[in-house]
mmCIF file of C-alpha atoms in Angstrom:
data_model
loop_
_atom_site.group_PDB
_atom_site.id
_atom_site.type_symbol
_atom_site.label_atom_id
_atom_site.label_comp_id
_atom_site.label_asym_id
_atom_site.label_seq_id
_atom_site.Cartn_x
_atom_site.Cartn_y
_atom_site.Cartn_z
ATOM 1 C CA UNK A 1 32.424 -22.184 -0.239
ATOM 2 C CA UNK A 2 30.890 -21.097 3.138
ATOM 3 C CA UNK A 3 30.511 -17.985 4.706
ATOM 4 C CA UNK A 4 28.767 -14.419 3.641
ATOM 5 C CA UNK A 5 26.792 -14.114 0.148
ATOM 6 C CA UNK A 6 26.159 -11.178 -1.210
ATOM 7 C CA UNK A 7 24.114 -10.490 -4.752
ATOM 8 C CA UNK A 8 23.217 -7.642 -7.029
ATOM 9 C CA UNK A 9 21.399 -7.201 -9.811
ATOM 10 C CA UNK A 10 24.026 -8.168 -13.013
ATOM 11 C CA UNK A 11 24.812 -4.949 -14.803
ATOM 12 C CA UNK A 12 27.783 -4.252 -17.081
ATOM 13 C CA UNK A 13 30.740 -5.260 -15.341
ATOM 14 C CA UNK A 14 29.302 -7.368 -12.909
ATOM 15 C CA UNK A 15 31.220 -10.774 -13.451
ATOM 16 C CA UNK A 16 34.160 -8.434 -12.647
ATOM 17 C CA UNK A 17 32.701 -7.099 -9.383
ATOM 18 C CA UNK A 18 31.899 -10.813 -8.855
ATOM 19 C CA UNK A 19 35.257 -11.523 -9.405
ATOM 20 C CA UNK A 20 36.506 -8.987 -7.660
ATOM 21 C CA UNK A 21 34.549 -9.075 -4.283
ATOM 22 C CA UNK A 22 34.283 -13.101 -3.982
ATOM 23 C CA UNK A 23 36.724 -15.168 -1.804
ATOM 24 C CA UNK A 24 37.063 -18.133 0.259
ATOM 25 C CA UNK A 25 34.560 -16.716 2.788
ATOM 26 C CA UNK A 26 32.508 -14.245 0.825
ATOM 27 C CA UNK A 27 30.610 -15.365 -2.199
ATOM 28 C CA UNK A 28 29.144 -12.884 -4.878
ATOM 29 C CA UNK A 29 26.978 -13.524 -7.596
ATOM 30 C CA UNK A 30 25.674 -11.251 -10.369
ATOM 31 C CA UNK A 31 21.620 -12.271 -10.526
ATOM 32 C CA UNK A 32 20.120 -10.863 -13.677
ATOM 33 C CA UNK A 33 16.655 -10.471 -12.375
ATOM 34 C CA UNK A 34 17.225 -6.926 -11.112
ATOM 35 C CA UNK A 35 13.498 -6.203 -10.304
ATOM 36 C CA UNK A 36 13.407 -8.957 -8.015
ATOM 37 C CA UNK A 37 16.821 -8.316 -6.033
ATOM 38 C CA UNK A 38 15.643 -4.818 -5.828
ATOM 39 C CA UNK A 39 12.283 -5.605 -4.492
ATOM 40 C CA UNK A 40 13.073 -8.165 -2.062
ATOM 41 C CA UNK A 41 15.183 -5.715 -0.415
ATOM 42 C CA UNK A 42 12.561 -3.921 0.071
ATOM 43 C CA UNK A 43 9.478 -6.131 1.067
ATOM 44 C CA UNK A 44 11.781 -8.166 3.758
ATOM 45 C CA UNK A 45 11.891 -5.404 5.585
ATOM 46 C CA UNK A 46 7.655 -5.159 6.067
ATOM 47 C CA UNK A 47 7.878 -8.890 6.598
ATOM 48 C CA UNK A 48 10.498 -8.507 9.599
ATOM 49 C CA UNK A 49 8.226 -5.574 11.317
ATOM 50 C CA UNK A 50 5.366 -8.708 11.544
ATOM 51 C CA UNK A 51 8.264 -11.214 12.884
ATOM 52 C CA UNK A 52 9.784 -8.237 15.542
ATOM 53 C CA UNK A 53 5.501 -8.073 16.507
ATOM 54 C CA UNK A 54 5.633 -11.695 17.215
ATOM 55 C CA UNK A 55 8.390 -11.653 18.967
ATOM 56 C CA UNK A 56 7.226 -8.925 21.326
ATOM 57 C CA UNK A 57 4.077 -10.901 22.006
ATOM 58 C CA UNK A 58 6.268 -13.685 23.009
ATOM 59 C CA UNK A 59 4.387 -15.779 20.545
ATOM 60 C CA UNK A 60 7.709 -18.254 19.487
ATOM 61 C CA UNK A 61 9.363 -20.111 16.718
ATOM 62 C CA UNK A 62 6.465 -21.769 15.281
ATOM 63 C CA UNK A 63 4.280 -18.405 15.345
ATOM 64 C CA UNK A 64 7.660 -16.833 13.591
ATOM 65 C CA UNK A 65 8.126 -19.012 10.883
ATOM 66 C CA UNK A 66 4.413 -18.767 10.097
ATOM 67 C CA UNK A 67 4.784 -15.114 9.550
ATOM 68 C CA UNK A 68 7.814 -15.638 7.396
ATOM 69 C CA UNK A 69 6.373 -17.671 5.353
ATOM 70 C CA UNK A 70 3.266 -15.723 4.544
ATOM 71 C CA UNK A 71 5.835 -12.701 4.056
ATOM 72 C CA UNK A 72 7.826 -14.432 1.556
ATOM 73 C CA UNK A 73 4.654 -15.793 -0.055
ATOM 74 C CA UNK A 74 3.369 -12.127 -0.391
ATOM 75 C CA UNK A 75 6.849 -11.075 -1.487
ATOM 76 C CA UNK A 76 6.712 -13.904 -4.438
ATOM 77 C CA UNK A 77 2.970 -12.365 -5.113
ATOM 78 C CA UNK A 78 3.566 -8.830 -4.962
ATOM 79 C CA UNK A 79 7.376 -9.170 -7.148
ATOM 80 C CA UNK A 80 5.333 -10.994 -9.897
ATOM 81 C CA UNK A 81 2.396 -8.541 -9.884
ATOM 82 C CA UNK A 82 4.795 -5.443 -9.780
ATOM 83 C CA UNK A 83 7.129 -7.433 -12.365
ATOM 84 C CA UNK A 84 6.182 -9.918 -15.101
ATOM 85 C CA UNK A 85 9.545 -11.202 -15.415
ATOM 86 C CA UNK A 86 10.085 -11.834 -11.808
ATOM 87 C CA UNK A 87 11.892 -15.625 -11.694
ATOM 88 C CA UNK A 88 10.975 -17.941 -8.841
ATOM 89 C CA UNK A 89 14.737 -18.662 -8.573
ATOM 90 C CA UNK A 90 15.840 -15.485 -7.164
ATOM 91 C CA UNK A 91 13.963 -15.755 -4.105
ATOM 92 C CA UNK A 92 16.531 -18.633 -3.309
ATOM 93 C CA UNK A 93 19.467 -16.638 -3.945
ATOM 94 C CA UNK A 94 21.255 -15.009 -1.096
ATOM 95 C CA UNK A 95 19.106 -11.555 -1.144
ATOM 96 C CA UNK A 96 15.477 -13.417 -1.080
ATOM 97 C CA UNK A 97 14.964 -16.454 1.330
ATOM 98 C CA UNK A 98 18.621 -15.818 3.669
ATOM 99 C CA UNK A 99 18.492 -12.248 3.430
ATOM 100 C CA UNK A 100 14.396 -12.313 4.809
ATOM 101 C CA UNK A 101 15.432 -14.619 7.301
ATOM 102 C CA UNK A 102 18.567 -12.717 8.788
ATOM 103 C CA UNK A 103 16.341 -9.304 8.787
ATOM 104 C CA UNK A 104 13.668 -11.353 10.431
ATOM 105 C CA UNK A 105 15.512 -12.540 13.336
ATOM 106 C CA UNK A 106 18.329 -9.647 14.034
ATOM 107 C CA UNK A 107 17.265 -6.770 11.969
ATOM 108 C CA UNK A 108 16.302 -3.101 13.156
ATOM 109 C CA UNK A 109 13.195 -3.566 11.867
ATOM 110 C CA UNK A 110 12.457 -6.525 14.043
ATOM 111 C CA UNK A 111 13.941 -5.092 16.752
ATOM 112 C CA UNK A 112 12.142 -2.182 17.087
ATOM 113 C CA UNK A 113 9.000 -3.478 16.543
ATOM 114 C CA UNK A 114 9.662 -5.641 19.117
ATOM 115 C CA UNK A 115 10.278 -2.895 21.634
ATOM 116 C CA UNK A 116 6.853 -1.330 19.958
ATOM 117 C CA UNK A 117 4.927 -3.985 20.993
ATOM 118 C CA UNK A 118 6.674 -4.738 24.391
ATOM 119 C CA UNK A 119 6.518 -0.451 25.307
ATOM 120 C CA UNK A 120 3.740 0.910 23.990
ATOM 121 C CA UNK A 121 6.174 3.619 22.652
ATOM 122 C CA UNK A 122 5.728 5.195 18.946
ATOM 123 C CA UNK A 123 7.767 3.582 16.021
ATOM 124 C CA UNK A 124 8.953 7.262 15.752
ATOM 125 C CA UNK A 125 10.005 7.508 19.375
ATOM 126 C CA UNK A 126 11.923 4.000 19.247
ATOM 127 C CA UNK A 127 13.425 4.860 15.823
ATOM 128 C CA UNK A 128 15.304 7.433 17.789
ATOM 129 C CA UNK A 129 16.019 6.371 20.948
ATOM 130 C CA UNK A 130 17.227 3.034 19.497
ATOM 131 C CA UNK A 131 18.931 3.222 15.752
ATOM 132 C CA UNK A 132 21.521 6.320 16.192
ATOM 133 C CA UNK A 133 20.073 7.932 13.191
ATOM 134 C CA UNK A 134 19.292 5.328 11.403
ATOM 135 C CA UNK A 135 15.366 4.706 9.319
ATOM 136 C CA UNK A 136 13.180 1.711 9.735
ATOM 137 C CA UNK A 137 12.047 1.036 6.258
ATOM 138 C CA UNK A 138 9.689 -1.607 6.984
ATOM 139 C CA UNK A 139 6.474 0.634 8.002
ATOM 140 C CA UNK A 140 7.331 3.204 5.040
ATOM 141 C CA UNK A 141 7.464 0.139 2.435
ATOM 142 C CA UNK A 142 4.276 -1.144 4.463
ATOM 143 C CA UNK A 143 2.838 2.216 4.113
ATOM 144 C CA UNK A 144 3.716 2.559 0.146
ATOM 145 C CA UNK A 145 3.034 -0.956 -0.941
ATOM 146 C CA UNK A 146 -0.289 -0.927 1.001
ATOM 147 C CA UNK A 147 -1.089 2.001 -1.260
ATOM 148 C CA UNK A 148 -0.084 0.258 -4.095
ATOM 149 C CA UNK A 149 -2.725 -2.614 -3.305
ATOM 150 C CA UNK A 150 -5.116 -0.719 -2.555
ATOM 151 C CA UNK A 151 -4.905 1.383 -6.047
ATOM 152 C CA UNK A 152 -5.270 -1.916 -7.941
ATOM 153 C CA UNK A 153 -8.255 -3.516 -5.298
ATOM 154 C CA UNK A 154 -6.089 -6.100 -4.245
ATOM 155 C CA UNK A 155 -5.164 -5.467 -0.509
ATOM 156 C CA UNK A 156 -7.426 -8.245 0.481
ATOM 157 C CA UNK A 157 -4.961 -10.595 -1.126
ATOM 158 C CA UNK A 158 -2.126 -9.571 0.868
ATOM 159 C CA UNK A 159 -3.036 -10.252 4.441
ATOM 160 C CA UNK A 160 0.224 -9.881 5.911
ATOM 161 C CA UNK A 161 1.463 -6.833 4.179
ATOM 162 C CA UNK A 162 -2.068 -4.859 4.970
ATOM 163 C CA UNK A 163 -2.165 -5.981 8.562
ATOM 164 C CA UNK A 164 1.678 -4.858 9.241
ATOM 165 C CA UNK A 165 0.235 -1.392 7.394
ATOM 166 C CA UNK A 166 -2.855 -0.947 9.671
ATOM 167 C CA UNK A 167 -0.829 -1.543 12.974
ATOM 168 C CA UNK A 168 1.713 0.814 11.674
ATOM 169 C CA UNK A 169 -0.364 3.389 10.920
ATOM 170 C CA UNK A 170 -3.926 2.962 11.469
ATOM 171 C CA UNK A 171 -3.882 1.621 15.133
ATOM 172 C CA UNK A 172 -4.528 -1.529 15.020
ATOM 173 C CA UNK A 173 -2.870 -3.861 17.797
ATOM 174 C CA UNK A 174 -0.120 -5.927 17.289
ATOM 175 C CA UNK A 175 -2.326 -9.097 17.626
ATOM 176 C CA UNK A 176 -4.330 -7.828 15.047
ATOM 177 C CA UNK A 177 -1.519 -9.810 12.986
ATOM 178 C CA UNK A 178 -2.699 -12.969 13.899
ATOM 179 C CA UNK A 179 -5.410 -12.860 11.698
ATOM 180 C CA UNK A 180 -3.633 -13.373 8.731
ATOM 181 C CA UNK A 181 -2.900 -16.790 9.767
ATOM 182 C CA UNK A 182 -5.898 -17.866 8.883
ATOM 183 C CA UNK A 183 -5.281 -17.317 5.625
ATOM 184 C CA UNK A 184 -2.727 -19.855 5.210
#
């Protein structure tokens, strides 16, 4: 089938929601792994805030898709750290690997990091003058998984995540991001 997929973590009734939502052009699976659907709904969103930097520095494709990859690399770290049972697999469903790359190339979060880096304006300022009430959730996850690292003295193991905190938060500049690629 082509077209949209959608997932969610497999609950009771969930082959019937499956049923129930999936046609010719919209695919649903149920994905029992519910820690990992849940968290890389979360985590894509810090990794799109480093690809919406890159853009704004103009840096291109290649530059991009470095930063993606790291991301989802510190989203497979972090999901099995955070969860035990985490399965490889479900980072190749629909809400791991696509979803990351949609959010990474038209998301808000991109997007207004972007316009950060491009402006000089606050994430707070563009947050409002750009989303119509909407939240960027990519420096608050930044904020709360850096803490989260930092608790169990592993931060330095999660370049990309800790540099997308610091420019967030601690004022870094945006090319402070192009460190982490040196880790890779």
């Amino acid at each position: 089938s082509s077209g949209i997929n959608a997932e969610w973590p497999l609950r009771p009734g969930g082959p019937v929601f499956q049923k129930l939502f999936t046609t010719d052009y919209f695919k649903t699976t149920a994905v029992k792994d519910k820690d990992t659907v849940e968290l890389c709904g979360a985590l894509k969103n810090i990794v799109a805030v480093a690809a919406g930097f890159v853009d704004g520095m103009g840096l291109g494709g290649n530059t991009k898709a470095a930063i993606i990859r790291l991301g989802m690399k510190e989203m497979v770290q972090f999901s099995k750290m955070f969860s035990p049972t985490s399965q490889q697999l479900t980072f190749f469903e629909s809400c791991g690997v696509a979803d990351l790359i949609t959010t990474c190339y038209g998301g808000r979060n991109r997007k207004v990091s972007e316009a950060f880096v491009k402006t000089g304006k606050t994430l707070d300022v563009l947050e409002a003058e750009m989303l119509g009430g909407q939240k960027l959730q990519g420096p608050m996850t930044a904020k709360e998984v850096y803490h989260v690292l930092k608790a169990k003295g592993v931060e330095g193991s999660y370049p990309l995540f800790r540099s997308v905190y610091e420019i967030c938060y601690e004022g870094m500049p945006p090319k402070h991001l192009l460190d982490t690629l040196s880790t890779i």
